Structures are given as structure tokens and as C-alpha cells.
């Protein structure tokens, strides 16, 4: 990963989905970091200052909604674009976009490309 470019942070507890998203985005040239839980995502937010967050809502421990509420309290992440990638119904208003699972690859790439800011 290029240390000068901000990554896309994927938060997804299902390994196969997480790895598939990582592979898809990396193949399109995006630097990527990934978390399997909300707790891990909080650590990666601090460590990597991501450009875009792809967020599953149903996570073990801290849910996607709880993670979103926690990070929005931090001034560094108030404006971080959040794309919910979930099969669960999404009623949150504090997200940038929603992509239903299974994700349409073209729509997901278009959404990340539109929101991504490398620096």
C-alpha cells in the first residue's frame, strides 16, 4: 500500500466478502485496509485516516450503526464518506451511499471512485 495515499477501509465480518472487496478495489488501484469487527475498525480509523469507509451493518460486538455513531463524534471523521454495503435494511441518514448485498460491482466501483480522495 502506498503510504502517501489514504486507503479505503472495509469493515466486513464475513471473510470471503471482505477479501473479495479487498481484491476488487486493489485491482482497480485503490489502497485498502480491512477490519473484521467494529472494534478493529476503530483502531484502523486512527492508524490510517481512510478516504472512504465501506461498512457492513451486522457486525459482531460493535454494530455498524454503533461504529458510525462513535466515529461521527470524532471531528476527524465527521465528513468521512461512508458507503453501507449490507443486506440489512438501512435507515441511517448519516451515510453517503448504500449498496445492497450482493453488491453490483460496477455500482460499487463507481461509488468508491466518486468519493475517493487520495490525500
Coordinates of N, CA, C and O in Angstrom, one line a residue:
X1 N 0.8 -1.2 0.0 CA 0.0 0.0 0.0 C 0.9 1.2 0.0 O 1.9 1.3 0.7
X2 N 0.5 2.2 -0.8 CA 1.3 3.5 -0.9 C 1.0 4.3 0.4 O -0.1 4.7 0.6
X3 N 2.0 4.5 1.2 CA 1.8 5.2 2.4 C 1.4 6.7 2.2 O 0.9 7.3 3.2
X4 N 1.6 7.2 1.0 CA 1.2 8.6 0.8 C -0.3 8.7 0.3 O -0.8 9.9 0.2
X5 N -1.0 7.6 0.1 CA -2.4 7.7 -0.3 C -3.3 7.1 0.8 O -2.9 6.1 1.4
X6 N -4.4 7.8 1.0 CA -5.3 7.3 2.0 C -6.1 6.1 1.5 O -6.5 6.1 0.4
X7 N -6.2 5.1 2.4 CA -6.9 3.9 1.9 C -8.4 3.9 2.0 O -9.0 4.8 2.6
X8 N -9.0 3.0 1.4 CA -10.4 2.6 1.6 C -10.4 1.6 2.7 O -9.7 0.7 2.7
X9 N -11.3 1.9 3.8 CA -11.4 1.0 4.9 C -12.7 0.1 4.7 O -13.8 0.7 4.6
X10 N -12.5 -1.2 4.6 CA -13.6 -2.1 4.5 C -13.8 -2.7 5.9 O -12.9 -3.2 6.5
X11 N -15.1 -2.6 6.4 CA -15.5 -3.2 7.6 C -16.5 -4.3 7.3 O -17.7 -3.9 7.0
X12 N -16.1 -5.5 7.4 CA -17.0 -6.6 7.0 C -16.5 -7.9 7.8 O -15.4 -8.2 7.7
X13 N -17.5 -8.5 8.5 CA -17.1 -9.7 9.3 C -17.0 -11.0 8.5 O -16.3 -11.9 9.0
X14 N -17.6 -11.1 7.4 CA -17.5 -12.3 6.6 C -16.2 -12.3 5.8 O -16.1 -11.4 4.9
X15 N -15.3 -13.2 6.1 CA -14.0 -13.2 5.5 C -14.1 -13.2 3.9 O -13.3 -12.5 3.3
X16 N -14.9 -14.1 3.4 CA -14.9 -14.2 1.9 C -15.4 -12.9 1.2 O -14.9 -12.5 0.2
X17 N -16.4 -12.2 1.9 CA -16.8 -10.9 1.3 C -15.8 -9.9 1.5 O -15.5 -9.1 0.6
X18 N -15.2 -9.8 2.7 CA -14.1 -8.8 3.0 C -12.9 -9.0 2.0 O -12.5 -8.0 1.4
X19 N -12.5 -10.2 1.8 CA -11.4 -10.5 0.9 C -11.8 -10.2 -0.6 O -10.9 -9.7 -1.3
X20 N -13.0 -10.5 -0.9 CA -13.4 -10.2 -2.3 C -13.5 -8.7 -2.6 O -13.0 -8.2 -3.6
X21 N -14.0 -7.9 -1.6 CA -14.0 -6.5 -1.8 C -12.5 -5.9 -1.8 O -12.2 -5.0 -2.6
X22 N -11.7 -6.5 -1.0 CA -10.3 -6.0 -1.0 C -9.6 -6.3 -2.4 O -9.0 -5.4 -2.9
X23 N -9.8 -7.5 -2.9 CA -9.3 -7.8 -4.2 C -9.8 -6.9 -5.3 O -9.1 -6.4 -6.1
X24 N -11.1 -6.7 -5.3 CA -11.8 -5.9 -6.3 C -11.2 -4.5 -6.3 O -10.9 -4.0 -7.3
X25 N -11.2 -3.9 -5.1 CA -10.7 -2.5 -5.0 C -9.2 -2.4 -5.3 O -8.8 -1.4 -6.0
X26 N -8.4 -3.3 -4.8 CA -7.0 -3.3 -5.1 C -6.7 -3.4 -6.5 O -5.8 -2.8 -7.1
X27 N -7.5 -4.3 -7.2 CA -7.3 -4.5 -8.7 C -7.6 -3.2 -9.5 O -7.1 -3.0 -10.6
X28 N -8.4 -2.3 -8.9 CA -8.7 -1.0 -9.5 C -7.8 0.1 -9.0 O -8.0 1.2 -9.3
X29 N -6.8 -0.3 -8.3 CA -5.7 0.7 -7.9 C -6.0 1.4 -6.6 O -5.2 2.3 -6.2
X30 N -7.0 1.0 -5.8 CA -7.2 1.7 -4.5 C -6.4 1.0 -3.4 O -6.4 -0.2 -3.3
X31 N -5.7 1.8 -2.6 CA -5.1 1.2 -1.4 C -6.3 0.8 -0.4 O -7.3 1.5 -0.3
X32 N -6.1 -0.4 0.2 CA -7.2 -0.9 1.0 C -6.7 -1.4 2.3 O -5.6 -2.0 2.4
X33 N -7.4 -1.2 3.4 CA -7.2 -1.8 4.7 C -8.6 -2.4 5.1 O -9.6 -1.9 4.6
X34 N -8.6 -3.5 5.9 CA -9.8 -4.1 6.2 C -9.9 -4.5 7.7 O -8.9 -4.9 8.3
X35 N -11.1 -4.5 8.2 CA -11.4 -4.9 9.6 C -12.5 -5.9 9.6 O -13.5 -5.8 8.8
X36 N -12.4 -6.8 10.5 CA -13.5 -7.9 10.7 C -14.5 -7.5 11.7 O -15.5 -8.2 11.9
X37 N -14.2 -6.4 12.5 CA -15.1 -6.0 13.5 C -15.1 -4.5 13.7 O -14.2 -3.8 13.2
X38 N -16.1 -4.0 14.4 CA -16.2 -2.6 14.7 C -15.0 -2.1 15.5 O -14.5 -1.0 15.3
X39 N -14.6 -2.9 16.5 CA -13.5 -2.6 17.4 C -12.2 -2.4 16.6 O -11.5 -1.5 16.7
X40 N -12.0 -3.4 15.7 CA -10.8 -3.3 14.8 C -10.9 -2.1 13.9 O -9.9 -1.4 13.6
X41 N -12.1 -1.8 13.4 CA -12.3 -0.6 12.5 C -11.9 0.7 13.2 O -11.3 1.5 12.7
X42 N -12.2 0.8 14.5 CA -11.9 2.0 15.3 C -10.4 2.2 15.3 O -9.9 3.3 15.2
X43 N -9.7 1.1 15.5 CA -8.2 1.2 15.6 C -7.6 1.6 14.2 O -6.7 2.4 14.1
X44 N -8.2 1.0 13.1 CA -7.7 1.3 11.8 C -8.1 2.7 11.4 O -7.3 3.4 10.6
X45 N -9.2 3.2 11.8 CA -9.5 4.6 11.6 C -8.4 5.5 12.1 O -8.0 6.4 11.4
X46 N -8.0 5.3 13.3 CA -7.0 6.1 13.9 C -5.6 6.0 13.2 O -4.9 6.9 13.0
X47 N -5.3 4.7 12.8 CA -4.0 4.5 12.2 C -3.9 4.9 10.8 O -2.8 5.2 10.3
X48 N -5.0 4.9 10.0 CA -4.9 5.1 8.6 C -5.6 6.3 8.0 O -5.4 6.6 6.8
X49 N -6.5 6.9 8.8 CA -7.2 8.1 8.2 C -7.8 7.8 6.8 O -7.4 8.4 5.9
X50 N -8.7 6.9 6.7 CA -9.2 6.4 5.4 C -9.9 7.5 4.6 O -10.4 8.5 5.2
X51 N -9.9 7.4 3.3 CA -10.6 8.3 2.4 C -12.1 7.9 2.3 O -12.9 8.8 2.2
X52 N -12.4 6.6 2.4 CA -13.8 6.1 2.3 C -13.9 4.9 3.2 O -13.0 4.2 3.3
X53 N -15.1 4.8 3.8 CA -15.4 3.6 4.6 C -16.5 2.8 4.0 O -17.6 3.4 3.7
X54 N -16.2 1.5 3.7 CA -17.3 0.6 3.3 C -17.7 -0.2 4.6 O -16.9 -0.8 5.2
X55 N -19.0 -0.1 4.9 CA -19.4 -0.5 6.2 C -20.6 -1.5 6.1 O -21.6 -1.2 5.6
X56 N -20.4 -2.7 6.7 CA -21.4 -3.7 6.9 C -22.2 -3.3 8.2 O -21.5 -2.8 9.1
X57 N -23.5 -3.5 8.2 CA -24.2 -3.1 9.4 C -24.3 -4.2 10.5 O -24.3 -3.8 11.7
X58 N -24.2 -5.4 10.1 CA -24.3 -6.5 11.0 C -23.0 -7.0 11.3 O -22.4 -7.8 10.5
X59 N -22.4 -6.6 12.4 CA -21.0 -6.9 12.8 C -21.1 -7.5 14.2 O -22.0 -7.2 15.0
X60 N -20.1 -8.4 14.6 CA -20.0 -8.9 16.0 C -19.6 -7.8 16.9 O -18.8 -6.9 16.4
X61 N -20.0 -7.7 18.1 CA -19.6 -6.7 19.0 C -20.2 -5.4 18.7 O -21.5 -5.3 18.6
X62 N -19.4 -4.4 18.4 CA -20.0 -3.1 18.0 C -20.6 -3.2 16.6 O -20.0 -3.6 15.6
X63 N -21.9 -2.9 16.5 CA -22.6 -2.9 15.2 C -22.2 -1.8 14.3 O -21.5 -0.9 14.7
X64 N -22.5 -1.9 13.1 CA -22.2 -0.9 12.1 C -22.8 0.5 12.5 O -22.1 1.5 12.4
X65 N -24.0 0.5 13.0 CA -24.7 1.7 13.5 C -23.9 2.3 14.7 O -23.7 3.5 14.7
X66 N -23.5 1.5 15.6 CA -22.7 2.0 16.7 C -21.4 2.5 16.3 O -20.9 3.5 16.8
X67 N -20.7 1.8 15.4 CA -19.4 2.3 14.9 C -19.6 3.6 14.2 O -18.8 4.6 14.5
X68 N -20.6 3.8 13.4 CA -20.9 5.1 12.7 C -21.1 6.2 13.7 O -20.6 7.3 13.6
X69 N -21.9 5.9 14.8 CA -22.2 6.9 15.8 C -21.0 7.3 16.5 O -20.7 8.5 16.8
X70 N -20.1 6.4 16.9 CA -18.9 6.6 17.6 C -17.9 7.5 16.7 O -17.4 8.5 17.2
X71 N -17.7 7.1 15.5 CA -16.8 7.8 14.7 C -17.3 9.2 14.3 O -16.5 10.1 14.2
X72 N -18.6 9.4 14.2 CA -19.1 10.7 13.9 C -18.9 11.7 15.0 O -19.0 12.9 14.8
X73 N -18.7 11.2 16.2 CA -18.4 12.1 17.4 C -17.0 12.6 17.3 O -16.6 13.6 18.1
X74 N -16.1 12.1 16.5 CA -14.7 12.5 16.4 C -14.6 13.5 15.2 O -15.0 13.1 14.1
X75 N -14.2 14.6 15.5 CA -14.1 15.7 14.4 C -13.4 15.3 13.2 O -13.7 15.7 12.1
X76 N -12.4 14.3 13.3 CA -11.6 13.9 12.2 C -12.4 13.1 11.2 O -12.1 13.0 10.0
X77 N -13.5 12.5 11.7 CA -14.3 11.6 10.8 C -15.8 12.1 10.6 O -16.6 11.3 10.0
X78 N -16.1 13.3 10.9 CA -17.4 13.8 10.7 C -17.8 13.8 9.3 O -19.0 13.4 8.9
X79 N -16.9 14.1 8.4 CA -17.2 14.2 7.0 C -16.7 13.0 6.2 O -16.8 13.0 4.9
X80 N -16.2 12.0 6.8 CA -15.7 10.8 6.1 C -16.9 10.1 5.4 O -17.9 9.8 5.9
X81 N -16.7 9.9 4.0 CA -17.8 9.3 3.3 C -18.0 7.8 3.7 O -17.0 7.1 3.8
X82 N -19.2 7.4 4.0 CA -19.5 6.1 4.4 C -20.5 5.5 3.5 O -21.5 6.0 3.2
X83 N -20.1 4.3 2.9 CA -20.9 3.6 2.0 C -21.3 2.3 2.7 O -20.4 1.5 3.0
X84 N -22.6 2.2 3.0 CA -23.1 1.0 3.7 C -23.2 -0.1 2.6 O -23.8 0.1 1.6
X85 N -22.6 -1.3 2.9 CA -22.7 -2.4 2.0 C -23.3 -3.5 2.9 O -22.6 -4.1 3.7
X86 N -24.6 -3.7 2.7 CA -25.3 -4.6 3.7 C -26.5 -5.2 3.0 O -27.2 -4.5 2.2
X87 N -26.9 -6.4 3.5 CA -28.2 -7.0 3.1 C -29.3 -6.5 4.1 O -30.5 -6.6 3.8
X88 N -28.9 -6.0 5.2 CA -29.9 -5.5 6.2 C -30.5 -4.2 5.8 O -29.9 -3.4 5.0
X89 N -31.7 -4.0 6.2 CA -32.4 -2.7 5.8 C -31.6 -1.5 6.5 O -31.1 -1.6 7.6
X90 N -31.4 -0.4 5.7 CA -30.6 0.7 6.2 C -31.6 1.9 6.4 O -32.2 2.4 5.4
X91 N -31.6 2.4 7.6 CA -32.5 3.5 7.9 C -31.7 4.7 8.4 O -32.2 5.7 8.8
X92 N -30.3 4.6 8.4 CA -29.5 5.6 8.8 C -29.5 6.8 7.8 O -29.5 6.6 6.6
X93 N -29.4 8.0 8.4 CA -29.4 9.2 7.5 C -28.0 9.7 7.4 O -27.7 10.6 6.6
X94 N -27.0 9.2 8.2 CA -25.7 9.8 8.3 C -24.7 9.0 7.4 O -23.5 8.8 7.8
X95 N -25.2 8.5 6.3 CA -24.3 7.7 5.4 C -24.4 8.4 4.0 O -25.3 9.1 3.7
X96 N -23.3 8.2 3.2 CA -23.2 8.8 1.9 C -23.9 8.0 0.8 O -24.5 8.6 -0.1
X97 N -23.9 6.7 0.9 CA -24.5 5.9 -0.1 C -24.8 4.5 0.5 O -24.2 4.1 1.5
X98 N -25.7 3.8 -0.1 CA -26.0 2.4 0.3 C -25.9 1.5 -1.0 O -26.4 1.8 -2.0
X99 N -25.1 0.4 -0.8 CA -25.0 -0.6 -1.9 C -25.5 -1.9 -1.2 O -24.9 -2.4 -0.2
X100 N -26.5 -2.5 -1.8 CA -27.1 -3.7 -1.3 C -26.2 -4.9 -1.6 O -25.6 -5.0 -2.6
X101 N -26.2 -5.9 -0.6 CA -25.5 -7.1 -0.9 C -26.5 -8.1 -1.6 O -27.7 -8.1 -1.3
X102 N -26.0 -8.9 -2.5 CA -24.6 -8.9 -3.0 C -24.4 -7.6 -3.9 O -25.3 -7.2 -4.6
X103 N -23.3 -7.0 -3.7 CA -23.1 -5.7 -4.4 C -23.0 -5.8 -5.9 O -22.4 -6.7 -6.4
X104 N -23.6 -4.8 -6.6 CA -23.3 -4.7 -8.0 C -21.9 -4.1 -8.2 O -21.7 -3.0 -7.7
X105 N -21.0 -4.8 -8.8 CA -19.6 -4.4 -8.8 C -19.4 -3.1 -9.5 O -18.7 -2.2 -9.0
X106 N -20.1 -2.9 -10.6 CA -19.9 -1.6 -11.3 C -20.4 -0.4 -10.4 O -19.8 0.6 -10.4
X107 N -21.5 -0.6 -9.8 CA -22.1 0.5 -8.9 C -21.1 0.7 -7.7 O -20.9 1.9 -7.4
X108 N -20.6 -0.3 -7.2 CA -19.7 -0.2 -6.0 C -18.4 0.6 -6.4 O -18.0 1.5 -5.8
X109 N -17.8 0.2 -7.6 CA -16.6 0.9 -8.0 C -16.9 2.3 -8.4 O -16.1 3.2 -8.1
X110 N -18.0 2.6 -9.0 CA -18.4 3.9 -9.4 C -18.5 4.8 -8.1 O -18.1 5.9 -8.1
X111 N -19.2 4.2 -7.1 CA -19.4 5.0 -5.9 C -18.1 5.3 -5.2 O -17.8 6.4 -4.8
X112 N -17.2 4.3 -5.0 CA -15.9 4.5 -4.4 C -15.1 5.5 -5.2 O -14.5 6.4 -4.6
X113 N -15.1 5.3 -6.5 CA -14.3 6.2 -7.4 C -14.8 7.7 -7.2 O -14.0 8.6 -7.2
X114 N -16.1 7.9 -7.1 CA -16.6 9.2 -7.0 C -16.2 9.9 -5.6 O -16.0 11.1 -5.5
X115 N -16.2 9.1 -4.6 CA -15.9 9.6 -3.2 C -14.5 9.6 -2.8 O -14.1 10.3 -1.9
X116 N -13.6 8.8 -3.5 CA -12.2 8.7 -3.1 C -11.4 9.9 -3.3 O -11.4 10.5 -4.3
X117 N -10.7 10.3 -2.2 CA -9.7 11.4 -2.3 C -8.4 10.9 -1.7 O -8.4 10.6 -0.5
X118 N -7.4 10.7 -2.5 CA -6.2 10.0 -2.1 C -5.4 10.8 -1.0 O -4.6 10.2 -0.3
X119 N -5.5 12.1 -0.9 CA -4.7 12.9 0.0 C -5.5 13.7 1.0 O -6.6 14.0 0.8

